[in-house]
XYZ file of C-alpha atoms in Angstrom:
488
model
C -18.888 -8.399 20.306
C -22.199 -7.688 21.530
C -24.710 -10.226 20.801
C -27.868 -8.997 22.522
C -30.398 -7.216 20.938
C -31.242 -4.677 24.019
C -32.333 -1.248 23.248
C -29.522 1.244 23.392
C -28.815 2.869 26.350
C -30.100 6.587 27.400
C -27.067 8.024 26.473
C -26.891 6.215 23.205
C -30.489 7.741 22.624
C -29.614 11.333 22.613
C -26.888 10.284 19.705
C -28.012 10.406 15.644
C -27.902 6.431 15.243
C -27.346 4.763 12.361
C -26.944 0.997 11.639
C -24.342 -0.546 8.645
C -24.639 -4.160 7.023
C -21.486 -5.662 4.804
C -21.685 -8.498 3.500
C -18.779 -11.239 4.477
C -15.405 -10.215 2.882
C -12.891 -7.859 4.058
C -12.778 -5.955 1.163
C -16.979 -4.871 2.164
C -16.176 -4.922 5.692
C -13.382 -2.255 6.122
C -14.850 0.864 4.410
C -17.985 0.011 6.063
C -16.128 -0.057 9.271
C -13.852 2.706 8.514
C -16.772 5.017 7.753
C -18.562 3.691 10.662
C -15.862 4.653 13.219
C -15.475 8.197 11.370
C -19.093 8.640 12.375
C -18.631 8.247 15.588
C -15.193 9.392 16.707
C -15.687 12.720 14.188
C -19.448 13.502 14.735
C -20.825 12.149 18.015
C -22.974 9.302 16.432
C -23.940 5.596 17.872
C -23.622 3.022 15.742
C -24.839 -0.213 15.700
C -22.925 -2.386 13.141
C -24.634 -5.808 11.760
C -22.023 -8.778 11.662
C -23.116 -11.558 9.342
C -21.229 -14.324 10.703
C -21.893 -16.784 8.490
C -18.807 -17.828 6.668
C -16.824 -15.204 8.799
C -13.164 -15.505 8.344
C -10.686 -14.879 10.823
C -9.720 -12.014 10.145
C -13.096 -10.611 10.527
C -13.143 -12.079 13.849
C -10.036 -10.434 14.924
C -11.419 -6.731 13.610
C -14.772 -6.750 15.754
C -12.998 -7.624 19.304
C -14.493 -5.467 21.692
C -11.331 -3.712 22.313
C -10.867 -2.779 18.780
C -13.841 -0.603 18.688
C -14.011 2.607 19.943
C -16.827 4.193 22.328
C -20.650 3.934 21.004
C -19.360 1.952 18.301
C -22.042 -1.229 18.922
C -20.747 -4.815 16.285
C -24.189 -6.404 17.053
C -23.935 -10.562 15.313
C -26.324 -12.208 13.193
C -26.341 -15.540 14.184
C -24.939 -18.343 11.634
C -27.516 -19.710 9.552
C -27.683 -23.754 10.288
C -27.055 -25.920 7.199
C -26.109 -23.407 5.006
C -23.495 -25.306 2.575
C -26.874 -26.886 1.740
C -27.696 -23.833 -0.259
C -24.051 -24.662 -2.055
C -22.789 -26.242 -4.794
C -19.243 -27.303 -5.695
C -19.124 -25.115 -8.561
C -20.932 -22.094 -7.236
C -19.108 -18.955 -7.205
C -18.140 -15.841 -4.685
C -20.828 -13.333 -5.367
C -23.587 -16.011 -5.555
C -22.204 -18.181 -2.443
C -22.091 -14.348 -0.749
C -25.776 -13.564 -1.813
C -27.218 -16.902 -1.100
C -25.476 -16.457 2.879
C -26.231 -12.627 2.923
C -30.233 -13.374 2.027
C -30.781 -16.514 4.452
C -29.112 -14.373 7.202
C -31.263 -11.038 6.311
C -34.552 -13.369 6.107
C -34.206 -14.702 9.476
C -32.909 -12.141 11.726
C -32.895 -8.156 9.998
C -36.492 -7.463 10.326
C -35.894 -8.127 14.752
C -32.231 -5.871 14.735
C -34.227 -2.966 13.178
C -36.958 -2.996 15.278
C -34.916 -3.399 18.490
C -32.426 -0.908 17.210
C -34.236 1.474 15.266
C -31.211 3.423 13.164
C -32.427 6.534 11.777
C -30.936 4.806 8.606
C -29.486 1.710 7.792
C -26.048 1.825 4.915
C -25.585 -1.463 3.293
C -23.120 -2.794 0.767
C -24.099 -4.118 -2.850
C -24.923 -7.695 -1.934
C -26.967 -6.377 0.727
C -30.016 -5.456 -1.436
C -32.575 -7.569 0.607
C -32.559 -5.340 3.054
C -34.642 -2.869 0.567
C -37.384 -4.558 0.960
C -37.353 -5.399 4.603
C -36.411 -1.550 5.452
C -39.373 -0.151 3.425
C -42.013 -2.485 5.598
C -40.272 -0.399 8.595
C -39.752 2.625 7.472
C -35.953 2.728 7.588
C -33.985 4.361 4.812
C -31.621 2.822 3.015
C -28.301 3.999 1.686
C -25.770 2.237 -0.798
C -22.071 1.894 0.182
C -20.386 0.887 -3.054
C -17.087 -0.126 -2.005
C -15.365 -0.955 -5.341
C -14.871 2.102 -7.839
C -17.042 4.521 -9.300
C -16.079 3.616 -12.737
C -17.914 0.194 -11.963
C -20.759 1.743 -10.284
C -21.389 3.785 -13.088
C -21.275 0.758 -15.797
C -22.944 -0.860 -13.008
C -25.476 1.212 -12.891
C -25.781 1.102 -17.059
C -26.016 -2.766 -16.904
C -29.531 -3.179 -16.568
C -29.975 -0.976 -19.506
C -26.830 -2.775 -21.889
C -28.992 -5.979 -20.347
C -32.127 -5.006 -22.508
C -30.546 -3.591 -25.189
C -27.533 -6.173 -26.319
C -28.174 -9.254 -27.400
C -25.355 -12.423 -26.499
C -22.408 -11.911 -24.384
C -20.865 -8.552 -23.673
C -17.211 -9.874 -23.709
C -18.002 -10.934 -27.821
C -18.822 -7.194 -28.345
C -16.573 -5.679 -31.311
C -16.254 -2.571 -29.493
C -15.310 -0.853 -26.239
C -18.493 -0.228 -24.054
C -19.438 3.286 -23.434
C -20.861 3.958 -20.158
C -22.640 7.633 -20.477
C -20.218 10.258 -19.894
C -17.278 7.855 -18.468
C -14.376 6.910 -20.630
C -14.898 3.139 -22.390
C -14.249 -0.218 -21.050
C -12.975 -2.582 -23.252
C -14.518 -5.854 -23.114
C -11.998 -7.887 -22.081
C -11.592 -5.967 -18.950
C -14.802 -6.131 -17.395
C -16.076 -8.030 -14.774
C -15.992 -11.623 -14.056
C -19.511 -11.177 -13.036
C -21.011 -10.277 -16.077
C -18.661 -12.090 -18.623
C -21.224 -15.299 -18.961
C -24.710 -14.244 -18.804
C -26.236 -17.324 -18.216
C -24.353 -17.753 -14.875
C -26.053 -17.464 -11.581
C -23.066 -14.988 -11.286
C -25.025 -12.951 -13.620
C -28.283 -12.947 -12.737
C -27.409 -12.188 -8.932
C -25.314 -9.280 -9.866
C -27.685 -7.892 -12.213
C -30.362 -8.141 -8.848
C -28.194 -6.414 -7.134
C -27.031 -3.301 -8.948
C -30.753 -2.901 -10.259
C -31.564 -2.036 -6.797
C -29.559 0.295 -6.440
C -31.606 3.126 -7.543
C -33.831 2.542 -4.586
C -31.291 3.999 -2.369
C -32.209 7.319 -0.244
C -28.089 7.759 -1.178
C -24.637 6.244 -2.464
C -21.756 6.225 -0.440
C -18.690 5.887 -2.943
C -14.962 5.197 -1.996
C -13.322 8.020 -3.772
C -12.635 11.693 -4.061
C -12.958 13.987 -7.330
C -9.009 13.905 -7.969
C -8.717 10.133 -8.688
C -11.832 9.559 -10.489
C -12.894 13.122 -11.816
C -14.621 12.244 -15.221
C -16.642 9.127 -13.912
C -17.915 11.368 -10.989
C -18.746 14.518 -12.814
C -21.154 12.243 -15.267
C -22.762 10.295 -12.178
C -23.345 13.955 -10.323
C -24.181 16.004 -13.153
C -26.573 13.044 -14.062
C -27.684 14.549 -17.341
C -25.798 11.609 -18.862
C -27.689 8.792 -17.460
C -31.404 10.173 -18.335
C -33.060 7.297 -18.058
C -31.473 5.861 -15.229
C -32.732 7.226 -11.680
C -29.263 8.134 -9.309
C -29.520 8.719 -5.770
C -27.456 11.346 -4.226
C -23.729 10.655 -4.762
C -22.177 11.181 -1.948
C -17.386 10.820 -2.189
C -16.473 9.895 1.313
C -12.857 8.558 -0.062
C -10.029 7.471 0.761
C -12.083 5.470 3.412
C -8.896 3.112 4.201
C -7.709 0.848 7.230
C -6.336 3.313 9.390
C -5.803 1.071 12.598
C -3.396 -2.260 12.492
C -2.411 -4.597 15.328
C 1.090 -5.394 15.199
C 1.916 -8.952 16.124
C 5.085 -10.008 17.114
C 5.691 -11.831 13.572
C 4.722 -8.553 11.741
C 7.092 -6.387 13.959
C 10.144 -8.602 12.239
C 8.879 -7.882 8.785
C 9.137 -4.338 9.672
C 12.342 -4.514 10.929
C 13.609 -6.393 8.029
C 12.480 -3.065 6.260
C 13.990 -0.429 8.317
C 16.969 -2.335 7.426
C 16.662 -1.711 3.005
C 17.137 1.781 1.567
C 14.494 4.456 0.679
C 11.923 2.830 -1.942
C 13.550 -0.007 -2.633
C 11.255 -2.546 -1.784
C 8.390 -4.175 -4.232
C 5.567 -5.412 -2.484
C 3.933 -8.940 -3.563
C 0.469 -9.229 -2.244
C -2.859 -10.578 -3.941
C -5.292 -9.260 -1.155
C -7.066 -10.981 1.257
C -8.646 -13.680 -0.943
C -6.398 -13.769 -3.821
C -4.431 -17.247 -5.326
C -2.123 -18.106 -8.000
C -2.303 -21.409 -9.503
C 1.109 -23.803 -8.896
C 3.088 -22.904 -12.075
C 2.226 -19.370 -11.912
C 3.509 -18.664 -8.380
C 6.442 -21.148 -9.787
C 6.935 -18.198 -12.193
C 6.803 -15.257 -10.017
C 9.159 -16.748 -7.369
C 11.923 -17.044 -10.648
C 10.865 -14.175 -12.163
C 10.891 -11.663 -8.732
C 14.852 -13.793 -8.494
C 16.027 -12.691 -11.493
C 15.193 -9.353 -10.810
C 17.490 -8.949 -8.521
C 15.288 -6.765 -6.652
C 14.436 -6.372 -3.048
C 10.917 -7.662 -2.107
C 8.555 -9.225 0.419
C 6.031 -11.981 -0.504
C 3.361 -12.087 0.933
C 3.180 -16.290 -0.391
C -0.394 -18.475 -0.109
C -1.143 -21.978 -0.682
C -1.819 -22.441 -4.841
C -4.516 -22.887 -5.979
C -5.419 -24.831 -9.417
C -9.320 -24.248 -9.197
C -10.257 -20.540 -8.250
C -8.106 -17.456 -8.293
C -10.543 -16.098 -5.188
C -9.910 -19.810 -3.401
C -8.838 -17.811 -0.223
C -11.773 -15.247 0.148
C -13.665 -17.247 2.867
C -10.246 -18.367 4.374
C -8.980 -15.028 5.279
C -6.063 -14.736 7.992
C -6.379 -18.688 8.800
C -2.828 -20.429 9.022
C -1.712 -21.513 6.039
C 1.639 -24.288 5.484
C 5.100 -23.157 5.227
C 5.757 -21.321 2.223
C 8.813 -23.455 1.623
C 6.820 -25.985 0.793
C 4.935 -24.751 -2.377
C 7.605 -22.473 -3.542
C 9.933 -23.524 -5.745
C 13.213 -25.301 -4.286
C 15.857 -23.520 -3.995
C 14.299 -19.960 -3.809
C 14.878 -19.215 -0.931
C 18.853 -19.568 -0.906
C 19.103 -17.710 -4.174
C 17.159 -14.726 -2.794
C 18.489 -14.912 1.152
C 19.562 -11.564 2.222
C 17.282 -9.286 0.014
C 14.115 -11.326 -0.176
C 11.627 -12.073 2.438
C 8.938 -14.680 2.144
C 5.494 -14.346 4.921
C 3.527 -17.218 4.352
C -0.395 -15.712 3.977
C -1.054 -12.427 5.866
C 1.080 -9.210 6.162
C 0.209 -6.164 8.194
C -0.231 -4.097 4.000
C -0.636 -0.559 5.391
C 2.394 -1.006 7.710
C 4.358 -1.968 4.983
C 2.888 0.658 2.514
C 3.207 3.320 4.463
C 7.489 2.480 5.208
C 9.514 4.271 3.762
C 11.610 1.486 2.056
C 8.657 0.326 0.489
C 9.054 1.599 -3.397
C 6.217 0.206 -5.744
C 3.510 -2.889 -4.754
C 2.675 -5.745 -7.225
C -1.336 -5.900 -6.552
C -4.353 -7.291 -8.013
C -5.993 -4.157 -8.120
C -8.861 -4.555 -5.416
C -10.024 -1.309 -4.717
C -9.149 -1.335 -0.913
C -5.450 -2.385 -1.776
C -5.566 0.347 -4.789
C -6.368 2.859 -2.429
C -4.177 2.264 0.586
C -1.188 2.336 -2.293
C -2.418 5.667 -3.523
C -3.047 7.029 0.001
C 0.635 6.106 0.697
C 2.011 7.220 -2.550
C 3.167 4.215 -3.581
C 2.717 2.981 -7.718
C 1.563 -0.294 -8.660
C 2.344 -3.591 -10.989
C -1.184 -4.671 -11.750
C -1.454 -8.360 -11.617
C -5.681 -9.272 -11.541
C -7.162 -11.930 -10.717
C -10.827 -11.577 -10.198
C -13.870 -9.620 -10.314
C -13.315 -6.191 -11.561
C -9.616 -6.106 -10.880
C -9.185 -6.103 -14.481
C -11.453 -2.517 -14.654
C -9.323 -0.718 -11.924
C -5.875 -1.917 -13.291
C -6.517 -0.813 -16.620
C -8.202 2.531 -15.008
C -5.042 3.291 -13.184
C -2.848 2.326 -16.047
C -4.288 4.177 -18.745
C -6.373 7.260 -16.898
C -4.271 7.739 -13.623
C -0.963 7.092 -13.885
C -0.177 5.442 -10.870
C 0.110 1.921 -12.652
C 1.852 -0.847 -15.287
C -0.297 -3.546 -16.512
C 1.338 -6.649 -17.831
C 1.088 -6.681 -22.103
C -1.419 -10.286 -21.564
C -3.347 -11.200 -24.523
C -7.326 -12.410 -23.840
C -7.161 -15.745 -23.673
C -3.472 -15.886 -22.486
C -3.341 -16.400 -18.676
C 0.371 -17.546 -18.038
C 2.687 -14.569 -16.834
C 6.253 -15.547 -17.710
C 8.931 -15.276 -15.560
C 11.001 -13.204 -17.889
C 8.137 -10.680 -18.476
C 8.041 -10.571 -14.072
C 11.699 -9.853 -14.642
C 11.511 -6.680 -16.989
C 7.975 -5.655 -15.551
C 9.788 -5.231 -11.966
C 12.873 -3.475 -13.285
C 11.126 -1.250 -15.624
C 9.009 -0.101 -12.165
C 11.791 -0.198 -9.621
C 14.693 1.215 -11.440
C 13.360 2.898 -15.070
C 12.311 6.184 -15.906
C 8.896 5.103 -16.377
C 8.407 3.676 -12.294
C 10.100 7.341 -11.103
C 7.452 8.742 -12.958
C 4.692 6.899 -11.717
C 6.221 7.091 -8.574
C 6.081 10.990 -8.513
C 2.146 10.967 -9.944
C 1.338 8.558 -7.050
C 2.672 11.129 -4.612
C 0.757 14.022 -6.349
C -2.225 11.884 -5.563
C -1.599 11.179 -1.583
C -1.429 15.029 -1.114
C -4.707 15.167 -3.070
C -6.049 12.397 -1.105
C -5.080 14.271 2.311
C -7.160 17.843 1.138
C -10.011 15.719 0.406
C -10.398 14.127 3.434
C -8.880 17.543 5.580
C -12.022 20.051 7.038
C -13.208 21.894 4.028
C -12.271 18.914 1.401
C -14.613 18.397 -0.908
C -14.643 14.054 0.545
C -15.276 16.141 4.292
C -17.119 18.324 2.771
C -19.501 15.690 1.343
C -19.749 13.836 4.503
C -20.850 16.683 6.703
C -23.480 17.396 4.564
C -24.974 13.637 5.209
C -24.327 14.122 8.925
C -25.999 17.480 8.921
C -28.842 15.922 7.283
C -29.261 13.091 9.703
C -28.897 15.451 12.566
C -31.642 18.221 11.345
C -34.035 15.252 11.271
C -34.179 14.369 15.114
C -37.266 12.545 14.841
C -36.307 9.062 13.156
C -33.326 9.064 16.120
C -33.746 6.144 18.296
């Protein structure tokens, strides 16, 4: 990774140059990245991409090794900032612990990488909003990269209005919300973020997504097939009249494209090549995902008693946070054998396969054998099953999982949610049992299965030349190469 802050080089000068800023987390990082390489491999730009490296994981040290990055593609650091679980507290939670490390890094060292590297624009992610202020004293435009769905920008983008307008909690509402012109959320579904208002949590997301409007753009991770009623609303705009929206720009499905293959991953792959066509569930809770002890206790019975084949993708429990992992991310974990429950492993020998913490997901989404994919819903992991045709158990956990399960459940297709009560949190194993048959062998899973292949064509015309996601993009790029003057 480069660390210097030298001026580009002449060649790099005669390039459209932008800059990008994610915020720590893989699930900011890769679209951001994804989108970044596109730019440069496609359309001849230089890029200079800003690494906060405080509370990196290491994972997101492995992506930015030099030989991962492809030509004029520039991963620039921002140096850790000293002392910073100072800032913490023990019950202080992701999105505030991520804008707490996300500000003290921007504060000390942004204002120097822009002038040094002077991007004709700078595209940030949603707990990046600092940089707003720092780009206007510069005279650097800013554009939004909303990696989660457009459904939650939109609501998103309606909170600081419900904010004024309802009085108490949201979650206590006695009806669904109605963002203009989308379909309504129920309460119980939305975000952990915005579920207590008196929460830090709150008030920093609130910050955030107010912002947003200042944006020269928005970047969203999706294409009009999958979300065609929340993106007609946010484009036609007549819905949200009060509410000043940037340019919305699809770019989707932005997904991992490129994935090393270690030696330990190649076996997993093998062990697939081995099951028949679509026979496979998937068991992964993303990168920063945990159950607590008795729950993974019931998954472990409940994927046994399906009699199903599977790989488990199994992490160290967690009792205290379901996102315990998030700053953890592809760190060695303990042998799954010894958190699972005992005898597991001999009952399901021969048609089960345990990994203890990280599995190459695209690899194994894109096999053949691989039939459906027990998820929380993340949008990253959402879209890599779509792009590869696969349909989904939703199992959330966190954030606004909740949102895109019951979005793909009820408005695409591609999903099954588990029948949970609010306030119920325990998943039994016998409802794991049905849940897994009804999806691997019933009517219901073939059916899903077929509308989740009707969507990875869909996905492949709107990223192909002439799609309406390419489409969208070249217009941006055509824009930032008309205007040679803010080129460094």
């Amino acid at each position: 990774m480069d660390k210097s802050t030298t001026m580009a080089t002449a060649e790099q000068k005669e390039k459209p140059h932008v800059a990008f800023l994610p915020s720590p987390g893989m699930g900011h990082i890769i679209p951001l990245f994804e989108f970044a390489k596109r730019l440069v491999i496609n359309h001849g730009f230089h890029v200079s991409f800003f690494v906060i490296t405080t509370g990196a994981s290491a994972a997101q040290n492995e992506l930015f090794r030099s030989d991962n990055l492809p030509t004029g593609f520039h991963a620039v650091e921002i140096p850790p900032v000293e002392n910073i679980s100072s800032f913490f507290t023990d019950d202080m939670r992701v999105v505030t612990r991520l804008s707490i490390i996300v500000r003290e890094s921007l504060k000390q060292y942004l204002s120097s990488l822009l002038i040094t590297h002077r991007p004709k624009a700078l595209i940030i992610d949603l707990f990046c909003t600092d940089a707003f202020e720092i780009c206007k004293e510069v005279s650097i435009p800013v554009y939004s990269f909303f990696t989660a769905s457009t459904l939650l920008m939109a609501f998103s983008l309606y909170l600081p209005t419900l904010d004024r307008e309802v009085n108490g909690e949201f979650v206590d509402l006695p009806e669904p919300i109605q963002t203009p012109g989308c379909n309504p959320i129920c309460p119980h579904d939305l975000l952990d973020q915005v579920k207590d208002r008196k929460n830090d949590e709150y008030k920093w997301y609130l910050l955030h997504v107010s912002r947003i409007p200042l944006a020269a753009g928005i970047f969203v991770n999706s294409w009009d097939d999958l979300e065609p009623v929340t993106l007609e609303a946010l484009k036609e705009n007549s819905f949200f009249q009060n509410i000043p929206i940037p340019p919305v720009h699809t770019l989707g499905p932005l997904i991992k494209q490129d994935e090393v293959v270690t030696e330990k991953d190649a076996e997993i792959l093998t062990w697939l090549d081995n099951q028949p066509s679509d026979s496979v569930l998937f068991v992964v809770f993303g990168s920063g995902g945990t159950l607590t002890s008795e729950q993974l206790t019931e998954l472990a019975w409940g994927l046994e008693m399906s009699h199903q084949r599977f790989i488990l993708v199994a992490r160290k429990p967690s009792d205290a946070s379901a996102s315990a992992a998030y700053f953890n991310v592809g760190s060695d974990e303990n042998d799954p054998l010894m958190y699972l429950p005992e005898g597991f492993a001999k009952k399901t020998e021969g048609r089960g396969l345990v990994v203890p913490s990280w599995a190459p997901q695209v690899a194994i989404l894109n096999h053949p054998s691989t039939g459906a994919f027990l998820s929380h819903c993340e949008w990253n992991s959402t879209l890599e099953s779509v792009v590869h045709g696969v349909p989904m158990i939703a199992w959330p956990l966190y954030a606004e999982q909740r949102m895109n399960a019951a979005f793909l459940a009820e408005e695409v297709g591609v999903t099954m949610k588990f029948p949970v009560a609010p306030g119920e949190e325990l998943i039994s194993r016998k409802e794991i049992e049905k849940m897994v048959r009804i999806v691997m062998e019933g009517e219901k899973g073939m059916a899903m299965r077929r509308r989740a292949q009707e969507l990875k064509e869909s996905a492949k015309i709107a990223l192909h030349n002439g799609g309406s996601s390419d489409d969208s993009l070249c217009r941006v790029v055509q824009f930032w190469k008309s205007d040679q003057s803010l080129c460094s």
